[in-house]
PDB file of C-alpha atoms in Angstrom:
ATOM      1  CA  THR U   1       2.666  -3.293  -5.916  1.00 69.00           C
ATOM      2  CA  GLY U   2       5.794  -5.118  -4.747  1.00 84.00           C
ATOM      3  CA  ALA U   3       4.639  -5.000  -1.129  1.00 86.00           C
ATOM      4  CA  LEU U   4       1.224  -6.342  -2.134  1.00 88.00           C
ATOM      5  CA  SER U   5       2.819  -9.165  -4.097  1.00 89.00           C
ATOM      6  CA  ASP U   6       5.119 -10.002  -1.173  1.00 90.00           C
ATOM      7  CA  LEU U   7       1.994 -10.272   0.994  1.00 92.00           C
ATOM      8  CA  SER U   8       0.362 -12.662  -1.529  1.00 93.00           C
ATOM      9  CA  LEU U   9      -2.361 -10.153  -2.402  1.00 94.00           C
ATOM     10  CA  ASP U  10      -4.020  -9.288  -5.707  1.00 94.00           C
ATOM     11  CA  ILE U  11      -5.495  -5.898  -6.566  1.00 93.00           C
ATOM     12  CA  ALA U  12      -9.160  -6.605  -7.309  1.00 93.00           C
ATOM     13  CA  SER U  13      -9.866  -2.994  -8.292  1.00 95.00           C
ATOM     14  CA  ALA U  14      -8.258   0.419  -7.996  1.00 94.00           C
ATOM     15  CA  HIS U  15      -9.899   3.833  -8.028  1.00 95.00           C
ATOM     16  CA  ILE U  16      -8.415   7.324  -8.182  1.00 96.00           C
ATOM     17  CA  THR U  17     -10.530  10.249  -7.049  1.00 96.00           C
ATOM     18  CA  THR U  18      -9.605  13.924  -7.061  1.00 95.00           C
ATOM     19  CA  PHE U  19     -10.965  16.676  -4.843  1.00 92.00           C
ATOM     20  CA  GLY U  20      -9.417  19.918  -6.042  1.00 93.00           C
ATOM     21  CA  GLU U  21      -5.705  19.498  -5.403  1.00 93.00           C
ATOM     22  CA  LYS U  22      -6.141  16.343  -3.311  1.00 94.00           C
ATOM     23  CA  VAL U  23      -5.979  12.824  -4.721  1.00 94.00           C
ATOM     24  CA  ILE U  24      -7.370   9.714  -3.055  1.00 94.00           C
ATOM     25  CA  ASP U  25      -6.222   6.300  -4.275  1.00 92.00           C
ATOM     26  CA  THR U  26      -8.351   3.348  -3.170  1.00 93.00           C
ATOM     27  CA  PHE U  27      -7.241  -0.230  -3.704  1.00 89.00           C
ATOM     28  CA  TYR U  28      -9.412  -3.262  -3.041  1.00 94.00           C
ATOM     29  CA  VAL U  29      -7.279  -6.337  -2.510  1.00 94.00           C
ATOM     30  CA  THR U  30      -7.994 -10.039  -2.194  1.00 96.00           C
ATOM     31  CA  ASP U  31      -5.916 -13.062  -1.333  1.00 95.00           C
ATOM     32  CA  LEU U  32      -4.528 -15.163  -4.176  1.00 94.00           C
ATOM     33  CA  THR U  33      -7.742 -17.208  -4.341  1.00 95.00           C
ATOM     34  CA  GLY U  34      -9.841 -14.060  -4.820  1.00 95.00           C
ATOM     35  CA  GLN U  35     -11.242 -14.097  -1.294  1.00 96.00           C
ATOM     36  CA  LYS U  36     -11.780 -11.090   0.957  1.00 95.00           C
ATOM     37  CA  ILE U  37      -9.292 -10.627   3.797  1.00 96.00           C
ATOM     38  CA  ASP U  38     -11.388 -11.230   6.942  1.00 95.00           C
ATOM     39  CA  SER U  39      -8.790 -12.019   9.585  1.00 96.00           C
ATOM     40  CA  PRO U  40      -7.995  -9.063  11.886  1.00 97.00           C
ATOM     41  CA  THR U  41      -4.499 -10.491  12.381  1.00 97.00           C
ATOM     42  CA  ARG U  42      -3.912 -10.692   8.623  1.00 96.00           C
ATOM     43  CA  MET U  43      -5.246  -7.143   8.151  1.00 95.00           C
ATOM     44  CA  ALA U  44      -2.910  -5.867  10.877  1.00 96.00           C
ATOM     45  CA  THR U  45       0.054  -7.558   9.179  1.00 94.00           C
ATOM     46  CA  ILE U  46      -0.900  -6.038   5.815  1.00 94.00           C
ATOM     47  CA  HIS U  47      -1.316  -2.586   7.375  1.00 93.00           C
ATOM     48  CA  LYS U  48       2.063  -2.790   9.119  1.00 92.00           C
ATOM     49  CA  ARG U  49       3.910  -3.936   5.987  1.00 91.00           C
ATOM     50  CA  LEU U  50       2.304  -1.258   3.787  1.00 90.00           C
ATOM     51  CA  ILE U  51       3.201   1.494   6.271  1.00 91.00           C
ATOM     52  CA  GLU U  52       6.782   0.201   6.424  1.00 89.00           C
ATOM     53  CA  SER U  53       6.932   0.168   2.631  1.00 88.00           C
ATOM     54  CA  LEU U  54       5.575   3.716   2.343  1.00 86.00           C
ATOM     55  CA  GLU U  55       7.912   5.025   5.037  1.00 86.00           C
ATOM     56  CA  GLY U  56      10.813   3.603   3.054  1.00 84.00           C
ATOM     57  CA  ILE U  57       9.987   5.790   0.033  1.00 75.00           C
ATOM     58  CA  ALA U  58       8.615   8.879   1.772  1.00 59.00           C
ATOM     59  CA  PRO U  59      10.530  12.036   0.838  1.00 60.00           C
ATOM     60  CA  GLU U  60      12.709  13.537   3.538  1.00 56.00           C
ATOM     61  CA  ARG U  61      13.610  17.191   3.782  1.00 51.00           C
ATOM     62  CA  GLY U  62      15.527  18.172   0.682  1.00 52.00           C
ATOM     63  CA  GLY U  63      13.331  16.053  -1.587  1.00 51.00           C
ATOM     64  CA  LYS U  64      15.246  12.760  -1.400  1.00 52.00           C
ATOM     65  CA  SER U  65      13.506   9.539  -0.473  1.00 48.00           C
ATOM     66  CA  LYS U  66      14.807   7.593   2.501  1.00 52.00           C
ATOM     67  CA  ALA U  67      15.790   4.769   0.158  1.00 52.00           C
ATOM     68  CA  ALA U  68      17.755   7.120  -2.108  1.00 53.00           C
ATOM     69  CA  ALA U  69      19.459   8.767   0.864  1.00 52.00           C
ATOM     70  CA  GLU U  70      20.961   5.463   2.077  1.00 52.00           C
TER      71      GLU U  70
END
């Protein structure tokens, strides 16, 4: 949620779905005024920042996150 806050986004709703052993998390976000994000440029920025955030905590071999390994 820190990355979303840094991007000035609010979580409008969140859903967790399971399919056997798989889990799908879906988050619907809005800007701080409650409006849908329509701008392709803004969506690309959000996508890039979320990927960067997730890569920073993804486990490496041996079970340690990249952040913990540094």
